[in-house]
Amino acid sequence: MNPWYIAGAIAPIGAGICAWGALYPGSQVFGPTLCHSGGKSSLALTFDDGPNVAITPHLLRLLDRYEVKATFFLIGKHVRACPDLAREVAARGHSVGNHTQTHPSLLWMSRRRIIQELSQCQDAIEQATGQRPTLMRPPFGERGPQLRSAVREAGLDCVAMWSLTAFDWKPQPAERLIRR
């Protein structure tokens, strides 16, 4: 049998596994990820891409009204632009996590560049809040085999993903978002 036929049959399977590992939130192919709260009756509420002066204050008031704590995965450049708002998130008892310095796709980025993104964000968050995050969430949920060691090198413990999303970045009726 021609080895090229075998390689031609196996290559798409390998590509599919890599794509699944890079994009599926629950995949553990490229290292362990946290994507469940741990209990059947518990929920971990998380928000990405902040702080945002147009949204974050409203969100903080809403969470206060219902006495709910959440984890905010913050972007370093936004933290540097709005340090008081980042400080307010932490002061209200919410957890803060690392969502990179500039929110790039990490999928094809080198390990060294990922470490820079994570380290710059770590520094921004620590300067603004006095806290050094232990969790990170990759932008768009995209990760490759280089992420796990970069996360450790940047002083983070864990990659946090999700088990359910509301797709709130897509325009949609509020009722659909609430149902989700």
XYZ file of C-alpha atoms in Angstrom:
180
model
C 0.000 0.000 0.000
C 1.229 3.471 -0.893
C 2.272 5.410 2.275
C 1.007 8.645 0.716
C -2.541 7.246 0.754
C -2.206 6.522 4.461
C -0.754 9.973 5.158
C -3.530 11.535 3.085
C -6.123 9.739 5.168
C -4.532 10.503 8.541
C -3.679 14.199 7.961
C -7.304 15.441 8.041
C -7.906 13.530 11.264
C -4.857 15.143 12.867
C -5.909 18.573 11.619
C -9.394 18.036 13.042
C -8.016 17.063 16.450
C -5.754 20.131 16.473
C -8.625 22.429 15.477
C -10.859 20.932 18.157
C -8.063 21.285 20.720
C -7.462 24.900 19.766
C -11.067 26.096 19.653
C -13.382 23.916 21.763
C -13.636 25.428 25.285
C -13.715 22.054 27.052
C -10.771 20.573 25.179
C -7.770 19.518 27.222
C -5.591 18.708 24.180
C -3.197 21.620 24.717
C -3.178 21.464 28.504
C -5.663 21.538 31.331
C -8.392 24.154 31.288
C -10.907 25.119 33.915
C -14.369 25.256 32.372
C -16.752 24.208 35.161
C -17.357 25.650 38.612
C -16.996 22.304 40.340
C -20.489 21.845 41.712
C -23.738 20.887 40.033
C -25.610 23.694 41.768
C -22.963 26.401 41.371
C -22.226 28.853 38.615
C -19.116 30.890 37.879
C -20.065 34.149 36.195
C -17.286 35.653 34.068
C -16.886 38.724 31.876
C -14.195 39.467 29.284
C -12.711 42.554 27.639
C -12.877 45.137 30.370
C -12.761 47.450 31.983
C -15.008 49.467 29.743
C -16.236 52.880 30.931
C -19.492 52.536 28.987
C -20.435 49.105 30.362
C -18.474 48.107 33.481
C -20.042 50.635 35.922
C -23.550 49.457 34.944
C -22.499 45.845 35.290
C -20.996 46.489 38.736
C -24.236 48.125 39.921
C -26.264 45.191 38.604
C -24.022 42.649 40.343
C -24.194 44.682 43.573
C -27.991 44.829 43.394
C -28.180 41.025 43.320
C -25.181 40.511 45.637
C -23.362 38.472 42.993
C -19.609 38.151 42.577
C -17.978 37.466 39.227
C -14.581 37.124 37.621
C -13.569 39.899 35.240
C -10.940 38.904 32.680
C -9.298 42.258 32.040
C -7.270 43.497 29.079
C -4.047 45.233 30.067
C -4.358 48.193 27.691
C -7.869 48.906 29.030
C -6.652 48.580 32.613
C -3.882 51.111 31.873
C -6.468 53.468 30.320
C -8.960 53.042 33.204
C -7.005 52.050 36.332
C -9.631 53.492 38.691
C -12.324 51.324 37.118
C -10.128 48.210 37.368
C -9.462 49.095 41.009
C -13.230 49.457 41.571
C -13.873 45.967 40.169
C -11.406 44.463 42.646
C -12.525 46.689 45.543
C -16.072 45.369 45.200
C -14.804 41.859 45.808
C -14.795 40.533 42.275
C -11.950 38.355 41.051
C -9.752 39.640 38.271
C -8.117 37.538 35.591
C -5.692 38.096 32.740
C -7.147 38.472 29.234
C -3.820 39.582 27.637
C -2.450 43.047 27.018
C -3.992 43.731 23.591
C -6.573 40.915 23.027
C -4.852 39.190 20.071
C -5.485 35.685 18.809
C -2.886 33.508 20.538
C -3.346 30.582 18.174
C -0.378 31.284 15.882
C 1.581 33.525 18.225
C 5.006 32.462 19.470
C 5.478 31.370 23.068
C 7.738 34.377 23.702
C 5.120 36.831 22.377
C 2.367 35.199 24.463
C 4.530 35.589 27.564
C 4.913 39.306 26.748
C 1.143 39.717 26.324
C 0.420 37.945 29.610
C 3.212 39.624 31.582
C 2.260 43.124 30.448
C -1.351 42.461 31.433
C -0.253 41.005 34.788
C 1.755 44.163 35.504
C -1.117 46.471 34.505
C -3.610 44.640 36.719
C -1.236 44.504 39.677
C -0.402 48.211 39.404
C -4.077 49.181 39.252
C -5.581 46.732 41.754
C -2.745 45.453 43.918
C -3.754 41.922 42.884
C -1.795 39.552 40.680
C -4.186 37.275 38.752
C -3.790 33.501 38.803
C -6.271 32.795 35.999
C -6.116 33.739 32.340
C -8.579 33.425 29.498
C -7.287 33.394 25.928
C -8.974 35.882 23.602
C -11.613 34.183 21.452
C -10.838 30.991 23.395
C -8.061 30.245 20.911
C -5.061 28.362 22.202
C -2.263 26.228 20.843
C 0.375 23.937 22.282
C 2.626 26.891 23.175
C 0.084 28.414 25.594
C 0.492 26.074 28.575
C 4.189 26.787 29.144
C 3.708 30.506 28.427
C 0.985 30.671 31.097
C 3.297 29.091 33.674
C 6.223 31.321 32.658
C 4.040 34.425 33.146
C 3.233 33.304 36.696
C -0.353 32.200 36.090
C -1.833 28.948 37.400
C -4.649 28.105 35.060
C -6.389 28.704 31.738
C -10.073 29.372 32.416
C -12.548 28.745 29.639
C -16.341 28.415 29.815
C -19.023 25.783 29.574
C -21.797 28.064 28.291
C -21.763 31.399 26.500
C -24.511 33.875 25.716
C -22.835 35.106 22.504
C -23.389 38.593 23.871
C -20.855 40.131 21.482
C -23.201 39.350 18.572
C -26.150 41.634 17.832
C -29.302 39.808 18.928
C -32.609 40.479 20.643
C -32.333 40.907 24.421
C -34.875 38.114 24.975
C -32.627 35.603 23.218
C -29.632 36.698 25.268
C -31.620 36.411 28.518
C -32.912 32.948 27.577
C -29.398 31.758 26.783
